[in-house]
Short mmCIF file of C-alpha atoms in Angstrom, two decimals:
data_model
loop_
_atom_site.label_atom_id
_atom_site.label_comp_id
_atom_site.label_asym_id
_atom_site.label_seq_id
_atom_site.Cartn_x
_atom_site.Cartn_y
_atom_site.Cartn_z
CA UNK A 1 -67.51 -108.84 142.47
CA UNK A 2 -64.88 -106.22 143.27
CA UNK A 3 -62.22 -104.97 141.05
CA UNK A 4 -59.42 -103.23 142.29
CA UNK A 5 -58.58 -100.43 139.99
CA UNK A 6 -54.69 -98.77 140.35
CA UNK A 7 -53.48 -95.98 138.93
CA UNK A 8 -49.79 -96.33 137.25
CA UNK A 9 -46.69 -95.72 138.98
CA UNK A 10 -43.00 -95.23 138.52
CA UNK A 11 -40.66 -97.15 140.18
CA UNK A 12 -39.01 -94.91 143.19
CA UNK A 13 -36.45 -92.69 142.44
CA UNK A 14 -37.09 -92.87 138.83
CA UNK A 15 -38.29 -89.11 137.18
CA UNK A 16 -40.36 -88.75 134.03
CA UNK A 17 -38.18 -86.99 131.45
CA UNK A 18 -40.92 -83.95 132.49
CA UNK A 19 -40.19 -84.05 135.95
CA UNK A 20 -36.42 -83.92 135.53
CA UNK A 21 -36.52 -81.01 133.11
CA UNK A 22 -38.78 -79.14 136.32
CA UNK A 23 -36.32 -80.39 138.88
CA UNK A 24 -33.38 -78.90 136.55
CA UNK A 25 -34.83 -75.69 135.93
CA UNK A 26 -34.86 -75.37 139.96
CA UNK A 27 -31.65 -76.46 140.54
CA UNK A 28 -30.90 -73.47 137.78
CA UNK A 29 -32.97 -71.13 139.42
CA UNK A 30 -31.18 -72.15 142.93
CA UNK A 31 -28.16 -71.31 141.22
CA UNK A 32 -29.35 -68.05 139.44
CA UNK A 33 -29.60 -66.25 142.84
CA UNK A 34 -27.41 -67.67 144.99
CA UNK A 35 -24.74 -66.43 142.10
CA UNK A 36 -26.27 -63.96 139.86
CA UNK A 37 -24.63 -62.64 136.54
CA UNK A 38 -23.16 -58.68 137.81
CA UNK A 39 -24.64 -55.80 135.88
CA UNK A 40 -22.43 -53.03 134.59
CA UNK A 41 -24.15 -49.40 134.14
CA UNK A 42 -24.21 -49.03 130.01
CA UNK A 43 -23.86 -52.43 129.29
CA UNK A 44 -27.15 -52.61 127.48
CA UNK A 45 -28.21 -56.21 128.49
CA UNK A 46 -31.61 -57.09 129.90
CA UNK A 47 -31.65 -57.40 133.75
CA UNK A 48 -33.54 -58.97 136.44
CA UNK A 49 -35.06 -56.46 138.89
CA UNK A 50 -36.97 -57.48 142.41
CA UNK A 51 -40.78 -56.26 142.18
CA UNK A 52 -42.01 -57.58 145.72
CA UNK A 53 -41.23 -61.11 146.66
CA UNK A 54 -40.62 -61.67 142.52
CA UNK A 55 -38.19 -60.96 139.86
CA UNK A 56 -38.53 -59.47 136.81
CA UNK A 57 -36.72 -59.08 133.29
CA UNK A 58 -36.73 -55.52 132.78
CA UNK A 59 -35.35 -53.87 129.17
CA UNK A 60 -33.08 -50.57 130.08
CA UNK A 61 -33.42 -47.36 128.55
CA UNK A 62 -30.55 -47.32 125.40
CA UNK A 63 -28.50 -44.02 126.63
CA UNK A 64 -30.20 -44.09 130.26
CA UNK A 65 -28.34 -46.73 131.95
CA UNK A 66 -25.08 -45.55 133.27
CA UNK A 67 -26.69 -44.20 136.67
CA UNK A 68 -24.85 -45.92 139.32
CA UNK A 69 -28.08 -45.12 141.57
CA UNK A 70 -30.68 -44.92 139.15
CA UNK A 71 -31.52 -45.86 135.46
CA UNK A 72 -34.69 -46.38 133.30
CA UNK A 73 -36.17 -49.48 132.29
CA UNK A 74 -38.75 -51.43 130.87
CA UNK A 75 -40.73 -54.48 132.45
CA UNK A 76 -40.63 -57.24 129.80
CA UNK A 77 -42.50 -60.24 129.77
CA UNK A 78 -39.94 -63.17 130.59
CA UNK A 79 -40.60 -64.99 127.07
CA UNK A 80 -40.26 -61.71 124.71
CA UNK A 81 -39.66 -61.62 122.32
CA UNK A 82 -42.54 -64.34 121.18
CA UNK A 83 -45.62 -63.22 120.37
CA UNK A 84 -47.35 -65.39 122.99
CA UNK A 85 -45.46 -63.75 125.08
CA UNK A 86 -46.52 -59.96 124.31
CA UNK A 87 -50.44 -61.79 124.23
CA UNK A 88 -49.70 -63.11 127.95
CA UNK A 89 -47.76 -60.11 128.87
CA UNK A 90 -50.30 -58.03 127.81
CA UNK A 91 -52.97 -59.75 129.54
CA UNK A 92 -50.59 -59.66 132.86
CA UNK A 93 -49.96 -55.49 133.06
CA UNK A 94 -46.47 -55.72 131.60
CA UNK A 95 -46.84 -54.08 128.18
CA UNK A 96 -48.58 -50.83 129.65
CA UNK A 97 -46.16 -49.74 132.01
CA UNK A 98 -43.92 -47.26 129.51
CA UNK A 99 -40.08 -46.06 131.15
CA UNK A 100 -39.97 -46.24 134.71
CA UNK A 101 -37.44 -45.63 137.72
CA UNK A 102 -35.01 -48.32 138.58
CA UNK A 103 -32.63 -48.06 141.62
CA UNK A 104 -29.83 -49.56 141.38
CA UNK A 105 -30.46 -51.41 144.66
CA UNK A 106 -33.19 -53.27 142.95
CA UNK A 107 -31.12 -55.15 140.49
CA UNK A 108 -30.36 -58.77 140.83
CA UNK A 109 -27.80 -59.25 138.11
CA UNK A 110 -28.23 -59.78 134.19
CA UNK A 111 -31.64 -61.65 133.46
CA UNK A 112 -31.08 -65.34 133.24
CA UNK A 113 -33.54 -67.18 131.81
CA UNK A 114 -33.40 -69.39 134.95
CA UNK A 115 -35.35 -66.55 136.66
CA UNK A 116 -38.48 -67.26 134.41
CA UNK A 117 -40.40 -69.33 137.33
CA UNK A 118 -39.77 -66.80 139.85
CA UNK A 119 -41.54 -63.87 137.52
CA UNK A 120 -45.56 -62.84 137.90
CA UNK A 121 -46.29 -64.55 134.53
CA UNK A 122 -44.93 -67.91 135.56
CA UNK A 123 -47.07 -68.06 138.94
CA UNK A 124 -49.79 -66.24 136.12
CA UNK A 125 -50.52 -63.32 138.31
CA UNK A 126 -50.62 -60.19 137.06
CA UNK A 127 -48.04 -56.94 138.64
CA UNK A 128 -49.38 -55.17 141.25
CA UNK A 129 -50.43 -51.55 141.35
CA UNK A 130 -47.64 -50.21 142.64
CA UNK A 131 -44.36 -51.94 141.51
CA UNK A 132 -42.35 -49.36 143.54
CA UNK A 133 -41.11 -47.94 140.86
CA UNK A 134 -42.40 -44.31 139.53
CA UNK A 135 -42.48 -43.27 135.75
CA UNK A 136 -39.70 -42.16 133.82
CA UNK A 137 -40.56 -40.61 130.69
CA UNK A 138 -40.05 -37.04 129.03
CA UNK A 139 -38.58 -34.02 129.84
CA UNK A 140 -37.46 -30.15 128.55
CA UNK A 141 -33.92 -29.43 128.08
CA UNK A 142 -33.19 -24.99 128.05
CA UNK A 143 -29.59 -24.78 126.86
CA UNK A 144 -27.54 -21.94 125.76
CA UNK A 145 -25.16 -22.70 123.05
CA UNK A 146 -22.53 -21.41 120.94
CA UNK A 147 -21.90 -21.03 117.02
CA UNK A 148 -19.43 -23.76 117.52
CA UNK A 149 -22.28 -26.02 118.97
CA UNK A 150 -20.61 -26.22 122.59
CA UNK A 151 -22.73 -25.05 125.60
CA UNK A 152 -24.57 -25.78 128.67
CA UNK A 153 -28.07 -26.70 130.23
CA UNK A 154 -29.77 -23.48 131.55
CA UNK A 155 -32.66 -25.59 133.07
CA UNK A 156 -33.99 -28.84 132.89
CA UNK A 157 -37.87 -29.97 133.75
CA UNK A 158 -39.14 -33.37 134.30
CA UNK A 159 -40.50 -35.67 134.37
CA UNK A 160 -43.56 -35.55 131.64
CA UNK A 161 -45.88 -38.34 131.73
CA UNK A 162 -46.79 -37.80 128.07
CA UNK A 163 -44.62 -36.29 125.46
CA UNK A 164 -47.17 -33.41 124.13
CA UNK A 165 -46.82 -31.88 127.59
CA UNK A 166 -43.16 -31.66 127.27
CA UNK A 167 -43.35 -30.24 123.74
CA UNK A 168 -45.91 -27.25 125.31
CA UNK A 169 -43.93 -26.70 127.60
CA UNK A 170 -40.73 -26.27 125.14
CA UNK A 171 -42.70 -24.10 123.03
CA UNK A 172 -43.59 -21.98 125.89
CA UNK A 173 -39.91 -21.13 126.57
CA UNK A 174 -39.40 -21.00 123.05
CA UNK A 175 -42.51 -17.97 123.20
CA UNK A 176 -40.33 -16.40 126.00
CA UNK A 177 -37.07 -16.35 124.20
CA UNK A 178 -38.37 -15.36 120.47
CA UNK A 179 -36.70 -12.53 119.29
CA UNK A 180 -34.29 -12.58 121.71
CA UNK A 181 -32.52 -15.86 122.17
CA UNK A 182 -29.11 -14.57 121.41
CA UNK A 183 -29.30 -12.17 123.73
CA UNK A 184 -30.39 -13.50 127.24
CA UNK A 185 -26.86 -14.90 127.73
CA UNK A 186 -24.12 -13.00 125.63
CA UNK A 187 -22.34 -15.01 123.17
CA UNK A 188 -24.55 -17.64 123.39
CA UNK A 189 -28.13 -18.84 121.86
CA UNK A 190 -30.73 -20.36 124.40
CA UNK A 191 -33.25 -22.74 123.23
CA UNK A 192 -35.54 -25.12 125.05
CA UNK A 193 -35.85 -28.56 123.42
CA UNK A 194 -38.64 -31.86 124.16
CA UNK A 195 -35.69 -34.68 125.19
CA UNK A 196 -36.00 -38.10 127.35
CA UNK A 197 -36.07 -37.10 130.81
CA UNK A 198 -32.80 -38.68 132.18
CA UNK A 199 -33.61 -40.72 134.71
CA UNK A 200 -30.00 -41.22 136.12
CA UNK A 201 -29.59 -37.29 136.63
CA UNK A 202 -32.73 -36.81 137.60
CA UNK A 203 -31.73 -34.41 140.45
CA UNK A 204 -30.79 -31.58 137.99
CA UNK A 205 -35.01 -31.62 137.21
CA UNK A 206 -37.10 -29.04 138.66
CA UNK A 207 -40.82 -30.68 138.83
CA UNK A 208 -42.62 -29.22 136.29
CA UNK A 209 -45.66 -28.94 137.65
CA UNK A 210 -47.85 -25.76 138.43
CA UNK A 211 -44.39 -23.61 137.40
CA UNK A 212 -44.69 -20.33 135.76
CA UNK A 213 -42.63 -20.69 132.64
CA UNK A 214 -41.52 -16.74 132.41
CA UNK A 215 -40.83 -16.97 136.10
CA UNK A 216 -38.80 -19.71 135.83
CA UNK A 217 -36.95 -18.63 133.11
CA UNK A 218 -35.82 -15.68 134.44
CA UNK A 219 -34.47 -16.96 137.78
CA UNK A 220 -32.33 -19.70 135.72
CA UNK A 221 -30.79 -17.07 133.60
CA UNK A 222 -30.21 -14.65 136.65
CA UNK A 223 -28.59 -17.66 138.52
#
């Protein structure tokens, strides 16, 4: 003898409290782009950044997001601040990225947390190689300055992958100048300095590498 075995069903059009909360989230997501939340330069709120076909939450820089063209953020795993969520991000590539290059033409608006499904984590694959988006990290600030504390930026060199190259560097100027910093520009004291390579006026940087320091020095002071 036969028996007929059926699995259980809903009645149609009826949605499992589950299903409804997955059709909602959609609908929100839907929403999300088609009208995204506008980002300000300096406003200091996480944003959601296009990485491929996906979004991302990225974290700005404090102090290095005003670029209207550029700024420096942080790829952030779309739960942080839970500790699952550094675990997962973590295992994903998102913790290991450091600072990196943002244009401004990459931003979708102010992260929503409707944009979670449409990140690598929720599809659980981890970010590519090559995000399109270089590093952003350190660089070396020579400024002349007055007793008063006013001055200006002789030279700036960036970016630094790692902040003990920037800090050689600074000391080699610093090596250059000692015992005569307040004399290579009268009336004022020049000093090179390890600072966060800012990312939105990053076309005041000279690259630093393979530059002779003394060289370099002297050209920006004849200038």
């Amino acid at each position: 003898m036969k028996r007929l075995f059926r699995r259980p069903g809903r009645a149609p059009g009826i949605l499992s409290p589950d299903d409804q909360a997955t059709v909602d989230d959609f609908r929100a997501m839907l929403t999300a782009v088609r009208d995204p939340q506008p980002w300000t330069p300096g406003c200091s709120q996480d944003i959601a950044v296009r990485v491929g076909p996906f979004v991302e939450r990225a974290h700005p820089r404090p102090g290095d997001d005003h670029g209207t063209e550029m700024i420096a953020v942080a790829l952030v795993h779309p739960d942080t601040p839970h500790a699952a969520a550094y675990l997962h991000g973590r295992q994903l590539g998102y913790t290991d990225r450091g600072w990196l290059r943002c244009e401004t033409t990459a931003i979708l608006g102010t992260w929503q947390r409707a944009y979670t499904m449409l990140t690598h984590a929720a599809a659980h694959l981890p970010l590519p190689d090559d995000i399109g988006m270089p590093s952003a990290h350190y660089g070396v600030d020579v400024e002349a300055r007055r007793a008063d504390g006013t001055g200006y930026a002789v030279l700036r060199l960036g970016p630094y992958t790692q902040t003990w190259l920037a800090s050689r560097d600074a000391d080699g100027f610093n090596t250059e100048l000692e015992g005569r910093a307040a004399l290579v520009v009268p009336g004022f004291t020049v000093t090179a300095n390890d600072a966060v390579f800012d990312v939105s006026d990053h076309d005041s940087y000279i690259d630093p590498q393979d530059v002779d320091i003394a060289v370099l020095l002297a050209d920006a002071i004849a200038g």
